[in-house]
PDB file of C-alpha atoms in Angstrom:
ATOM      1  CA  UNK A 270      89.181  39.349  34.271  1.00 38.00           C
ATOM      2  CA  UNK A 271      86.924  39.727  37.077  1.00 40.00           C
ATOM      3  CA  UNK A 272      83.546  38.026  37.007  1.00 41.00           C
ATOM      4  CA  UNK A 273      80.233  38.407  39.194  1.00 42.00           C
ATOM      5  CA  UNK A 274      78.148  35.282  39.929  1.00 37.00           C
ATOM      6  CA  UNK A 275      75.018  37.165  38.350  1.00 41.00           C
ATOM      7  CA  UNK A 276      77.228  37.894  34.660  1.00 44.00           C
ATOM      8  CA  UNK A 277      77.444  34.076  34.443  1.00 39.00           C
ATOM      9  CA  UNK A 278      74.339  33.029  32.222  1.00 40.00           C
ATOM     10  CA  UNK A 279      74.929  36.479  30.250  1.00 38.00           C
ATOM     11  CA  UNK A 280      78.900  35.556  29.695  1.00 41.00           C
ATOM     12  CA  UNK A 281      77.640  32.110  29.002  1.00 41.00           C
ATOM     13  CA  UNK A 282      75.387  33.253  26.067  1.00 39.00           C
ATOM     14  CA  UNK A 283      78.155  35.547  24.978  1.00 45.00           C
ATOM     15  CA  UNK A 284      80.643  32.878  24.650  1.00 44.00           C
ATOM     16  CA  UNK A 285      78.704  31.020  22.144  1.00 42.00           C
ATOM     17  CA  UNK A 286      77.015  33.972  20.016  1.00 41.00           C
ATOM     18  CA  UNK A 287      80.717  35.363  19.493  1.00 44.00           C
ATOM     19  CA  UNK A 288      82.713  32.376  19.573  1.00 48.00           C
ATOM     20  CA  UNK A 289      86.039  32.639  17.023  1.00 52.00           C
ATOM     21  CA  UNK A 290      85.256  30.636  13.871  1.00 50.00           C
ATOM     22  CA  UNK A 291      87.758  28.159  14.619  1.00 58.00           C
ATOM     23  CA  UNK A 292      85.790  27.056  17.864  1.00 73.00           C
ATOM     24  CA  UNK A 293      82.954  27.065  16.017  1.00 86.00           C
ATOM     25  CA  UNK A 294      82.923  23.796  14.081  1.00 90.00           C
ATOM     26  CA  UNK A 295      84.273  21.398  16.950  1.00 93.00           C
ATOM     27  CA  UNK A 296      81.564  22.997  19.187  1.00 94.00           C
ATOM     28  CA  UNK A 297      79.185  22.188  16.751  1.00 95.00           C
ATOM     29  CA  UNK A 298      80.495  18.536  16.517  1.00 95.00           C
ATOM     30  CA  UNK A 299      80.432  18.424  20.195  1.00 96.00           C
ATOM     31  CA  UNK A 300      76.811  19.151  20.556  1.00 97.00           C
ATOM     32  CA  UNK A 301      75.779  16.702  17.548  1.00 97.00           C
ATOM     33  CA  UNK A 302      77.503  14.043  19.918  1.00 97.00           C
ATOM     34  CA  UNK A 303      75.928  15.153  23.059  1.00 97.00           C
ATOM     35  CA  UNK A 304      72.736  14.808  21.747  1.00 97.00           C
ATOM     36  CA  UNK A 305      73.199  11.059  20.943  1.00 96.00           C
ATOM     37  CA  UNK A 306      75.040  11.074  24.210  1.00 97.00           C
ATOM     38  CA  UNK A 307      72.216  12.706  26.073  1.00 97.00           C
ATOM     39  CA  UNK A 308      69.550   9.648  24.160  1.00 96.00           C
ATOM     40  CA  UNK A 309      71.697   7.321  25.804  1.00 97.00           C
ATOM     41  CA  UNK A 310      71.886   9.037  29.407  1.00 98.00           C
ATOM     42  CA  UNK A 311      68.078   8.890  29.623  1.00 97.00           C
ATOM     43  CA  UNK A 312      68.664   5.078  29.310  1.00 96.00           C
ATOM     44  CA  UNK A 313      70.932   4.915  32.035  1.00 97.00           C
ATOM     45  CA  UNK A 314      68.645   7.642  34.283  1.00 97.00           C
ATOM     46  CA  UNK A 315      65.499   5.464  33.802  1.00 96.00           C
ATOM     47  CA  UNK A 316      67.609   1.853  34.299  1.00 96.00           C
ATOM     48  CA  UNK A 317      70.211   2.032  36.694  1.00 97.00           C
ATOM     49  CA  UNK A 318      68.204   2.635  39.724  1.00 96.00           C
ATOM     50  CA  UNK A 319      65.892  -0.228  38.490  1.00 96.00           C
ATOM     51  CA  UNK A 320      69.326  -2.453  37.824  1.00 96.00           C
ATOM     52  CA  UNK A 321      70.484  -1.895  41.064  1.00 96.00           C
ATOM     53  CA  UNK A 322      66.711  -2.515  42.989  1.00 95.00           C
ATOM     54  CA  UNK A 323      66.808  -5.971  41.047  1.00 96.00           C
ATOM     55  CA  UNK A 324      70.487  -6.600  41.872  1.00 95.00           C
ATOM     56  CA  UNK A 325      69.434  -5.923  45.825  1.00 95.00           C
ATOM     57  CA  UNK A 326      66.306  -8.218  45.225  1.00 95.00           C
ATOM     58  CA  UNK A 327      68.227 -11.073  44.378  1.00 95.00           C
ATOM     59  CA  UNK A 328      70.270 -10.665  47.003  1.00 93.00           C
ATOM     60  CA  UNK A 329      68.056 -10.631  50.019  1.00 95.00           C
ATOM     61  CA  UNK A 330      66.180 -13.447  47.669  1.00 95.00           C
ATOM     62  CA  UNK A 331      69.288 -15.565  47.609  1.00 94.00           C
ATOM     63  CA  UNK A 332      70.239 -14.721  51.212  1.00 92.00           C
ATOM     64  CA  UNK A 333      66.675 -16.127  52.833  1.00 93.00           C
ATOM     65  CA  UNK A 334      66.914 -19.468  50.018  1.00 92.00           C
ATOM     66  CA  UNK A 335      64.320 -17.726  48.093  1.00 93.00           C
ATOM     67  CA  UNK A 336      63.739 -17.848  44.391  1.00 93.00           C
ATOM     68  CA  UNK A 337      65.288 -15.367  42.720  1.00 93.00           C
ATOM     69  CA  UNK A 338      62.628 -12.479  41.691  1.00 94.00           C
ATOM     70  CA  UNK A 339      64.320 -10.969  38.317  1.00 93.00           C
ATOM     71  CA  UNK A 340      65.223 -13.780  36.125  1.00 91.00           C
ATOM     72  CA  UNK A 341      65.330 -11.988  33.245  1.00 92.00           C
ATOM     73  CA  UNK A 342      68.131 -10.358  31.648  1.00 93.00           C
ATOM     74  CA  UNK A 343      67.779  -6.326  32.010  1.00 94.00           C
ATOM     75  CA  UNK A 344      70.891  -4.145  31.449  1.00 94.00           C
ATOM     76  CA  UNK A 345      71.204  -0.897  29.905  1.00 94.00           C
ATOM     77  CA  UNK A 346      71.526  -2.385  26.259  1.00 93.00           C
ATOM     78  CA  UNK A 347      68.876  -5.188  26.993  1.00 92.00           C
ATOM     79  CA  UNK A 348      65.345  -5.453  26.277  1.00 91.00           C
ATOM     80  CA  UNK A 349      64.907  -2.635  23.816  1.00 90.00           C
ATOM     81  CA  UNK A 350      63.000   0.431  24.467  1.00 89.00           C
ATOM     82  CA  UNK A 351      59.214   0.281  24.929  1.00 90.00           C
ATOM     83  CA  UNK A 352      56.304   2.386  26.002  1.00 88.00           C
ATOM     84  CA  UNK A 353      55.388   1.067  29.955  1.00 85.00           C
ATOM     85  CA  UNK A 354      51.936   1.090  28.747  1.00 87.00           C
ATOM     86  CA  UNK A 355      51.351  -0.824  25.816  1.00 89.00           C
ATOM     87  CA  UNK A 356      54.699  -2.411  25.440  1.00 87.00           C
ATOM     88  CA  UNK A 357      55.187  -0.559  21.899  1.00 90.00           C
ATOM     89  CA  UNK A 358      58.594  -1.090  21.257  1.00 91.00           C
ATOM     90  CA  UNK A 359      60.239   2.633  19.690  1.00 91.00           C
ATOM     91  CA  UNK A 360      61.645   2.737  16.399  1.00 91.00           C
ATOM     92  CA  UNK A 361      64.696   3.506  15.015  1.00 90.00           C
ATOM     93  CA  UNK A 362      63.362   7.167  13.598  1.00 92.00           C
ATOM     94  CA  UNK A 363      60.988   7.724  17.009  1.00 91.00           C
ATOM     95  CA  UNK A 364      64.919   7.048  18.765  1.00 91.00           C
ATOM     96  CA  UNK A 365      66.102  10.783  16.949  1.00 93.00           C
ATOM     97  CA  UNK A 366      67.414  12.475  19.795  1.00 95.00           C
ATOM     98  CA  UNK A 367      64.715  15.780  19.728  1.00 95.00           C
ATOM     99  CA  UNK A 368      63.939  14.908  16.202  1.00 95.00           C
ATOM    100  CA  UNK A 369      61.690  11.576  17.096  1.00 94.00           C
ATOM    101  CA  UNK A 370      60.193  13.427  20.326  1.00 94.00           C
ATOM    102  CA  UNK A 371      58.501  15.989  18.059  1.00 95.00           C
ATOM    103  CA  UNK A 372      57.470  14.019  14.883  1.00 93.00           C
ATOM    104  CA  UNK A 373      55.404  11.627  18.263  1.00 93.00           C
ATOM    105  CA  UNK A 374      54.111  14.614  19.426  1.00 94.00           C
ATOM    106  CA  UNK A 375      55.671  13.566  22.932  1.00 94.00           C
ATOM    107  CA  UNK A 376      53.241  10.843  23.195  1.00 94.00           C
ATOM    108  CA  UNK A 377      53.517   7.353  22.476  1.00 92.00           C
ATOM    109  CA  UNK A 378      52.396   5.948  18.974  1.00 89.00           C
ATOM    110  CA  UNK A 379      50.909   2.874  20.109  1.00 89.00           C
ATOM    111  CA  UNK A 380      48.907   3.961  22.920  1.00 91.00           C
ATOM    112  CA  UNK A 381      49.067   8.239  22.627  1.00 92.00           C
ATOM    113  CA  UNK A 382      50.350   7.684  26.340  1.00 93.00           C
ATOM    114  CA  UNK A 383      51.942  11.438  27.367  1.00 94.00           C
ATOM    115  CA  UNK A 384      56.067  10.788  27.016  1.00 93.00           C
ATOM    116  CA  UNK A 385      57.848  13.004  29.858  1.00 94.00           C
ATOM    117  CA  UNK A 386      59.290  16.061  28.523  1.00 96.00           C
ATOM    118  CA  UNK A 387      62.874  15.304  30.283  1.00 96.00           C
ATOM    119  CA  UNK A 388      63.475  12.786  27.599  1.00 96.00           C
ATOM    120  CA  UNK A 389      64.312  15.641  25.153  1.00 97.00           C
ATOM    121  CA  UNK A 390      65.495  18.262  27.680  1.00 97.00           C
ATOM    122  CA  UNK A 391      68.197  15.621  28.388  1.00 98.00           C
ATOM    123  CA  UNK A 392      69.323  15.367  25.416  1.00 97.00           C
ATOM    124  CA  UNK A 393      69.424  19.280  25.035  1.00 97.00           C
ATOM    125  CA  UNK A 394      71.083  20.064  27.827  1.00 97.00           C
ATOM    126  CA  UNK A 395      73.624  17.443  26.926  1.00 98.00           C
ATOM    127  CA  UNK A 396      74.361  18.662  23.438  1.00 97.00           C
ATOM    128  CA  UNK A 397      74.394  22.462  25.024  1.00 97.00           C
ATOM    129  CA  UNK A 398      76.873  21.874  27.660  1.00 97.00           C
ATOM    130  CA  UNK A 399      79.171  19.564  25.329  1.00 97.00           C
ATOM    131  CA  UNK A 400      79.650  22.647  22.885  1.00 96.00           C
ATOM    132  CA  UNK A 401      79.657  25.142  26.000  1.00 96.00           C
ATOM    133  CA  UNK A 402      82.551  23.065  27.168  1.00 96.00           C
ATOM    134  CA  UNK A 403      84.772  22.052  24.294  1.00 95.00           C
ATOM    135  CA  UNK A 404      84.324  26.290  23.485  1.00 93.00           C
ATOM    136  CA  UNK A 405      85.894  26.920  26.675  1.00 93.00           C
ATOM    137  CA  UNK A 406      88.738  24.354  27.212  1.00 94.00           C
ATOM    138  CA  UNK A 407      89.231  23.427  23.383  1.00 92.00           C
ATOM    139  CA  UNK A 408      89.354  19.993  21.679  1.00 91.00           C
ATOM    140  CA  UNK A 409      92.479  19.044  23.143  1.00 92.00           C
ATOM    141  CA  UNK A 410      92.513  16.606  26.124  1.00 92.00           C
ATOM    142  CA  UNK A 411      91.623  19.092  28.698  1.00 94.00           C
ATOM    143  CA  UNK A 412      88.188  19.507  26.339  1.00 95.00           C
ATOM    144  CA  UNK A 413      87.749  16.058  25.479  1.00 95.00           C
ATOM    145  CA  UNK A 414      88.247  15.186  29.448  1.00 96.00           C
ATOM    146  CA  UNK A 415      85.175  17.648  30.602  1.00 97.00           C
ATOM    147  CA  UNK A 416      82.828  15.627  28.411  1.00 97.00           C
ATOM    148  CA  UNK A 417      82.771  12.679  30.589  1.00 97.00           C
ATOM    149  CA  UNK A 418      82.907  14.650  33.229  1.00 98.00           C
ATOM    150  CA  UNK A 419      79.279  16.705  32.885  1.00 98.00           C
ATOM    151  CA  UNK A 420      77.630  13.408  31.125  1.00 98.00           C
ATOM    152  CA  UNK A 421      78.169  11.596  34.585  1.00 98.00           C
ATOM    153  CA  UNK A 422      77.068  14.817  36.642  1.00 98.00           C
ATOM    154  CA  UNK A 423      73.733  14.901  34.039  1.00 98.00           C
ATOM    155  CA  UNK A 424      73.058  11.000  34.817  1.00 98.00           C
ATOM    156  CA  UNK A 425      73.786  11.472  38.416  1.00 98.00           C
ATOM    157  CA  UNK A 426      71.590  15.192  38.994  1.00 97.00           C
ATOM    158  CA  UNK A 427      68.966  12.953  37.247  1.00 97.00           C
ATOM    159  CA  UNK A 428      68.894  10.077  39.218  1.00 97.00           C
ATOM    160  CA  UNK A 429      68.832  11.982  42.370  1.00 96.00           C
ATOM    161  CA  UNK A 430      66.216  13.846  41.305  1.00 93.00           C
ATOM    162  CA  UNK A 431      64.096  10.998  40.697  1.00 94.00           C
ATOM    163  CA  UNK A 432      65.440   8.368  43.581  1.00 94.00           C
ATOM    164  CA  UNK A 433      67.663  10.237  46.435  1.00 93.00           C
ATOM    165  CA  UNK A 434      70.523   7.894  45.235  1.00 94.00           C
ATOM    166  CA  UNK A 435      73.864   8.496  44.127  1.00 96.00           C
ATOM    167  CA  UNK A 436      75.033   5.158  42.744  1.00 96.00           C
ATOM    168  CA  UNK A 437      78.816   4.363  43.338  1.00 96.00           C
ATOM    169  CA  UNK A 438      79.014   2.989  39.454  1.00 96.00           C
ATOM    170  CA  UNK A 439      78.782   6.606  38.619  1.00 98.00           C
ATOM    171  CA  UNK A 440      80.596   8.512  41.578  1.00 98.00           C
ATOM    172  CA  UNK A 441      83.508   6.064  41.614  1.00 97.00           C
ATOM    173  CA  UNK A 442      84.261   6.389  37.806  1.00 97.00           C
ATOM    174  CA  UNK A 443      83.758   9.935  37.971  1.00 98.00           C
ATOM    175  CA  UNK A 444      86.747  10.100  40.844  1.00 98.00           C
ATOM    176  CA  UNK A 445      89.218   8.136  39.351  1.00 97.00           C
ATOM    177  CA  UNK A 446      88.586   9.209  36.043  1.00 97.00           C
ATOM    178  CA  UNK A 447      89.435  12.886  37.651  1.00 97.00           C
ATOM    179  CA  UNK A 448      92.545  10.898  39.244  1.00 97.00           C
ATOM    180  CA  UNK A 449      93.590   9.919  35.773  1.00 97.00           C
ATOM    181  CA  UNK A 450      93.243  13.325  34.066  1.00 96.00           C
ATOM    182  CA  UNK A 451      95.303  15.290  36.851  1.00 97.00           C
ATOM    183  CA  UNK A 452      98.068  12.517  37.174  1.00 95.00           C
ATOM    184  CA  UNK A 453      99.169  14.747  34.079  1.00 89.00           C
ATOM    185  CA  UNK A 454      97.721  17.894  35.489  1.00 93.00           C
ATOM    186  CA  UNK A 455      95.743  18.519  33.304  1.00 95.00           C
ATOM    187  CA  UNK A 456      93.297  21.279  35.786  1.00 95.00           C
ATOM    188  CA  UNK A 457      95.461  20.575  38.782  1.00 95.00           C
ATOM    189  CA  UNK A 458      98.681  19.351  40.305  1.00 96.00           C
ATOM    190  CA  UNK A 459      98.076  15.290  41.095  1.00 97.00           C
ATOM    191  CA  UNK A 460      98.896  15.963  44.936  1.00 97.00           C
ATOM    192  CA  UNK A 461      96.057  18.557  44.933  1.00 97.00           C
ATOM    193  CA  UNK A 462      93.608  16.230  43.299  1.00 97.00           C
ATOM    194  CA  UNK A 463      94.507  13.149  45.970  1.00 97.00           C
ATOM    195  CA  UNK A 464      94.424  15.959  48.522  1.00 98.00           C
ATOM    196  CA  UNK A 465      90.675  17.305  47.110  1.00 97.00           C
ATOM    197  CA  UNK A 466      89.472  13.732  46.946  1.00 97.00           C
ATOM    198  CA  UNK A 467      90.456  13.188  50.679  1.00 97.00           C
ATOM    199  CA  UNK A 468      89.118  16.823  52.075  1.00 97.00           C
ATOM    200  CA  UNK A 469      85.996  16.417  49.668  1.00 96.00           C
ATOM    201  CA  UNK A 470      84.609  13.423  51.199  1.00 96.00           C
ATOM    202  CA  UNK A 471      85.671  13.888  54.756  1.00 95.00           C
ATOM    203  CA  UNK A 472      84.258  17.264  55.322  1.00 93.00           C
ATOM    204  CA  UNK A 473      80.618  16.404  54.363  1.00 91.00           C
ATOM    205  CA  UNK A 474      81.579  12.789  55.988  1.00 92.00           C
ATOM    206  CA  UNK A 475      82.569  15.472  59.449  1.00 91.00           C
ATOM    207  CA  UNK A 476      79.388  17.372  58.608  1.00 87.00           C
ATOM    208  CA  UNK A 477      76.747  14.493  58.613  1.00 85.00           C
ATOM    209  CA  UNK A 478      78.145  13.082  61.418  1.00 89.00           C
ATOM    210  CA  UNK A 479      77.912  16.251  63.770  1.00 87.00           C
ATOM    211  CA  UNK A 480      74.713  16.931  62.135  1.00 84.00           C
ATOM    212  CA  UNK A 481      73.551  13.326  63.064  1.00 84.00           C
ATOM    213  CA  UNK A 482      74.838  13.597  67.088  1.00 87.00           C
ATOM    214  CA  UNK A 483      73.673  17.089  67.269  1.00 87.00           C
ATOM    215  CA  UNK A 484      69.851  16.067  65.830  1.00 84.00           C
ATOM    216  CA  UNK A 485      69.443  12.287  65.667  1.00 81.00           C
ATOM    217  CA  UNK A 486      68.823  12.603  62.242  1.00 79.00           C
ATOM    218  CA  UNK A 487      70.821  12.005  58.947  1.00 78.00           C
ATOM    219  CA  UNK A 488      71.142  14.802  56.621  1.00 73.00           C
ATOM    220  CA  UNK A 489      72.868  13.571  54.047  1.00 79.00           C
ATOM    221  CA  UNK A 490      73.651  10.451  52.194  1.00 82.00           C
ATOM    222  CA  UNK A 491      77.008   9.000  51.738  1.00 89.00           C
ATOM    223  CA  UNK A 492      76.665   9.550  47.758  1.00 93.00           C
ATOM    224  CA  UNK A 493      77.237  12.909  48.518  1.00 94.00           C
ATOM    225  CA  UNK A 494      80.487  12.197  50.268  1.00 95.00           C
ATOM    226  CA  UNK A 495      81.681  10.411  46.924  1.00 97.00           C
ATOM    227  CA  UNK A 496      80.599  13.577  44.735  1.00 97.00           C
ATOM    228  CA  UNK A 497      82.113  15.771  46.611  1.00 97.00           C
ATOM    229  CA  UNK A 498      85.438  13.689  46.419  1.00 97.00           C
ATOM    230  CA  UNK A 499      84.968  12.652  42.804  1.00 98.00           C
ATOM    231  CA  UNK A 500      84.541  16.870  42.178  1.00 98.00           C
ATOM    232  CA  UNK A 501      88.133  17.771  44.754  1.00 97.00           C
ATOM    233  CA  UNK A 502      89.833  14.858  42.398  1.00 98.00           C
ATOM    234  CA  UNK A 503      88.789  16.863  39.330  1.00 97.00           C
ATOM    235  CA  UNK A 504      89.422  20.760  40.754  1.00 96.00           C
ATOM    236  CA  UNK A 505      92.076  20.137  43.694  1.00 96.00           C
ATOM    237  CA  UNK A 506      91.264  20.731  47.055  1.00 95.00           C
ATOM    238  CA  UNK A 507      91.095  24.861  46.795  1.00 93.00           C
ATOM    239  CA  UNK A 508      88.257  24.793  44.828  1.00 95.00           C
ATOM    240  CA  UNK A 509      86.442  23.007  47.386  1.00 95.00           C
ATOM    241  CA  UNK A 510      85.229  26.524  49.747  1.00 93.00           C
ATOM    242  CA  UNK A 511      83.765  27.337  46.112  1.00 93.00           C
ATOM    243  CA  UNK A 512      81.436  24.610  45.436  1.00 95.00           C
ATOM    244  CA  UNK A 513      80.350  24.110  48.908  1.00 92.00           C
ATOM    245  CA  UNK A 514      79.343  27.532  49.511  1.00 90.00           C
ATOM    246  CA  UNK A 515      77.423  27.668  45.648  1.00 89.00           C
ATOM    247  CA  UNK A 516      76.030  24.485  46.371  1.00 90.00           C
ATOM    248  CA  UNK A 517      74.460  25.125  49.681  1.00 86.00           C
ATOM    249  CA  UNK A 518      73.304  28.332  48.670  1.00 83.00           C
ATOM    250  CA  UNK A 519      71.570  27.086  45.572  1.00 80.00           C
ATOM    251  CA  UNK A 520      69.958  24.698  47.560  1.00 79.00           C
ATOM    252  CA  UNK A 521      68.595  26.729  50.305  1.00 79.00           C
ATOM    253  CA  UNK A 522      67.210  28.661  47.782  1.00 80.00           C
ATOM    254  CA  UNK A 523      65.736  26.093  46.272  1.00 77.00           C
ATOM    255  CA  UNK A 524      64.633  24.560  49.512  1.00 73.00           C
ATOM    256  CA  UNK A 525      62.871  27.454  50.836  1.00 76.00           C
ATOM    257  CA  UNK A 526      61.219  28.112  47.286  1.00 74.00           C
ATOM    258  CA  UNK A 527      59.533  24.231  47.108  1.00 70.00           C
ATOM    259  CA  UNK A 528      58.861  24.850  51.293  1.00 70.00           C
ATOM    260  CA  UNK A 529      56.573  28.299  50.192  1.00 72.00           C
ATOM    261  CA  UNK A 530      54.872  27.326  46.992  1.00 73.00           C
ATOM    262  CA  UNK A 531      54.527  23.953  47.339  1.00 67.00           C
ATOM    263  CA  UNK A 532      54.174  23.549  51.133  1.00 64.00           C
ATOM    264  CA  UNK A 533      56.665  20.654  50.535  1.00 60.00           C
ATOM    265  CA  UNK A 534      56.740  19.617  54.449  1.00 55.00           C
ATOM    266  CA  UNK A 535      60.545  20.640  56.275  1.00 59.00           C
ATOM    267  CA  UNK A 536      61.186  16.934  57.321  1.00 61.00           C
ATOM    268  CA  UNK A 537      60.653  15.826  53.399  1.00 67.00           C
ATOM    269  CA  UNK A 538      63.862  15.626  52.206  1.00 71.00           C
ATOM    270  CA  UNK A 539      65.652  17.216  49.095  1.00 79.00           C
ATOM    271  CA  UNK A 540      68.635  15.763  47.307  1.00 88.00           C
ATOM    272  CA  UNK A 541      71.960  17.605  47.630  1.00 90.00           C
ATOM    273  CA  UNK A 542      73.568  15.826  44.520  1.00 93.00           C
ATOM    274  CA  UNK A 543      71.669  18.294  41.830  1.00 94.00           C
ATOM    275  CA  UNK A 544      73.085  21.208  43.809  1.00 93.00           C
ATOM    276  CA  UNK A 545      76.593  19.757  43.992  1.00 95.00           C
ATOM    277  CA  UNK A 546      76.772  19.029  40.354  1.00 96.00           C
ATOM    278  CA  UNK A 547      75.956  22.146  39.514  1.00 93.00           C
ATOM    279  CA  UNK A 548      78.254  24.359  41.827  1.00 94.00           C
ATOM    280  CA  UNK A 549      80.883  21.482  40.176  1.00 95.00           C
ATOM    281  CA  UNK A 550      79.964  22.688  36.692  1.00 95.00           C
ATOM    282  CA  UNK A 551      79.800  26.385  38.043  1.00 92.00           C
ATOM    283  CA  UNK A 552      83.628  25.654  39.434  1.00 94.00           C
ATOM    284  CA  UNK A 553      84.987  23.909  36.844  1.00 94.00           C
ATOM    285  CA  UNK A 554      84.101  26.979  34.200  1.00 93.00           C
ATOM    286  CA  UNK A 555      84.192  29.829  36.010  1.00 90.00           C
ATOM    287  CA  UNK A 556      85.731  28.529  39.666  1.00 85.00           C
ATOM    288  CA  UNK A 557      89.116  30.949  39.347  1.00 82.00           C
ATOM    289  CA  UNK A 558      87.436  33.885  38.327  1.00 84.00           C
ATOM    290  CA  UNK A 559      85.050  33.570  41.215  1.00 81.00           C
ATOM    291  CA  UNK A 560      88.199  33.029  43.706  1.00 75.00           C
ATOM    292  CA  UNK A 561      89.509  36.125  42.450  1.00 79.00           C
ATOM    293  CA  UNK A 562      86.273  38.327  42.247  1.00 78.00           C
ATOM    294  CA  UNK A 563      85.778  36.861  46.055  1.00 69.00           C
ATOM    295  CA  UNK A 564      89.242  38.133  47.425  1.00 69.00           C
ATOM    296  CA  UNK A 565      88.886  41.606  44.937  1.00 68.00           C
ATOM    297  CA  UNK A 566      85.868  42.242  46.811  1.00 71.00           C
ATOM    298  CA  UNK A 567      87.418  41.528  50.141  1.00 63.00           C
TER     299      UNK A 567
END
C-alpha cells in the first residue's frame, strides 16, 4: 500500500466510516473510555505543572531555613475541582465528560465565569484517538499498549503548550513503558527499541549542543531529549529520520504561521514537544507506509 502524507486525514476518516463490524464495538468502547480518560488528563494538564512549582518552592524554602510556602495537601486526586473564581466546587453531573460542559453552557454555575473550551476538546480528542487506535492495531496487547501511549503524548502536548515543560513523571513512564512493550516486540525488536532510546535522545542532545556553541543560545529543552527517546523506545531507532523530519516541518510551519499573523517576535520561543508528539502519533500509524512511499518516490 503506498500512502501520501496529504491522504492521511482522508484515510483517517475512511478507516472509521468503513470500519468491519467486528472493530466496530471495541472502538466504540475505546472512545467511551477515552472520554473519561480525557476528564481526567485535563486534571493532570492543569495540576502537574502547579505540583511540581510547589514541590520546587519547598525546596528552595527548605534549603534557605524558610517556612515552607504550600502546606497544604494538593495532588491530582486532592482538593476537588472548583471554579478559580468563586471557589464553586463542580458536581458530579457538571463532571460528564462533554455532557456537563454543554448542560453549563461552558461557563461556571456559580459565578457564569467563561470555562476554556480545551476542557471538552480534551476529552474529544481523547475518546477520538482511543477508537482511531484500537481500529488500527486491534484490542489485543499491541491495541491496548497504544492507549497509554497517546494519553501521555495528550497530557504532555498540553502541558507544553501551556508551560514550555516536559515533566520527567510523564517522559520517563512513557520510555520504559515503550521498553516494556518491545521486550516482547510487540512494534519492534527489544535491541531496536534500547538502540532508538539511545539515538533518540542523543541526537537532539548533539543538536542543542552545536546549536548552543554555534549561537550562545539554547534551542531546546532537555524534555525534548526524553520524548524523543521515550518515542525511539516505542518505534526502534529507524523510525527516528521519520519523526524528526515531520516534526520539524510541522513546526516551521507552524512557526512561520504565528511569526506572520501574529507578529509573535523570532526570539519568543515555541515548544517542540506538540510537534514531536504528533510526528510520534503520525509514525506510530502510518510511519512504514511513509518509509516506503519515501524510498518509492526516490
Amino acid at each position: 500500500m503506498k500512502l501520501s502524507i496529504s491522504a492521511i486525514p482522508f484515510l483517517m476518516f475512511d478507516t472509521v466510516l468503513f470500519a468491519p463490524p467486528a472493530t466496530v464495538l471495541p472502538a466504540a468502547i475505546a472512545a467511551l473510555f477515552g472520554l473519561l480518560i480525557g476528564s481526567f488528563l485535563n486534571v493532570v494538564i492543569h495540576r502537574l505543572p502547579k505540583m511540581m512549582q510547589r514541590e520546587s518552592d519547598n525546596y528552595v524554602a527548605s534549603e534557605s531555613g524558610k517556612p515552607l510556602p504550600h502546606e497544604d495537601r494538593y495532588n491530582l486526586m486532592v482538593p476537588r475541582s472548583a471554579c478559580p473564581q468563586c471557589g464553586h466546587r463542580i458536581t458530579a453531573v457538571e463532571n460528564i465528560p462533554v455532557i456537563g460542559y454543554a448542560l453549563i453552557g461552558g461557563k461556571c454555575s456559580g459565578c457564569k465565569t467563561p470555562i476554556s473550551i480545551r476542557y471538552p476538546i480534551v476529552e474529544i480528542l481523547t475518546a477520538a484517538l482511543s477508537a482511531l487506535l484500537i481500529w488500527q492495531f486491534g484490542s489485543g496487547w499491541a491495541g491496548l499498549a497504544t492507549l497509554p501511549f497517546i494519553y501521555l503524548l495528550i497530557a504532555l502536548t498540553f502541558i507544553d503548550a501551556d508551560t514550555k515543560l516536559l515533566p520527567d513523571d510523564l517522559t520517563l513512564p512513557l520510555l520504559w513503558l515503550g521498553l516494556l512493550v518491545n521486550l516482547y516486540g510487540v512494534f519492534v525488536p527489544l535491541s531496536d527499541a534500547v538502540i532508538g532510546a539511545m539515538a533518540g535522545y542523543l541526537s537532539l542532545w548533539s543538536i542543542y549542543w552545536l546549536f548552543k556553541l554555534i549561537t550562545g543560545k539554547e534551542g531546546m529543552g532537555y524534555g525534548d531529549f526524553k520524548l524523543l527517546a521515550a518515542l525511539g523506545a516505542w518505534m526502534g531507532w529507524k523510525m527516528l529520520p521519520v519523526i524528526i523530519l515531520l516534526s520539524s516541518a510541522v513546526g516551521a510551519i507552524v512557526g512561520i504561521g504565528l511569526i506572520v499573523l501574529t507578529k509573535r517576535g523570532r526570539d519568543n520561543p515555541i515548544p517542540f514537544g506538540p510537534y514531536l508528539a504528533a510526528a510520534g502519533l503520525l509514525a506510530l500509524l502510518y510511519g512504514q507506509d511513509i518509509l516506503r512511499t519515501y524510498f518509492d518516490f526516490l
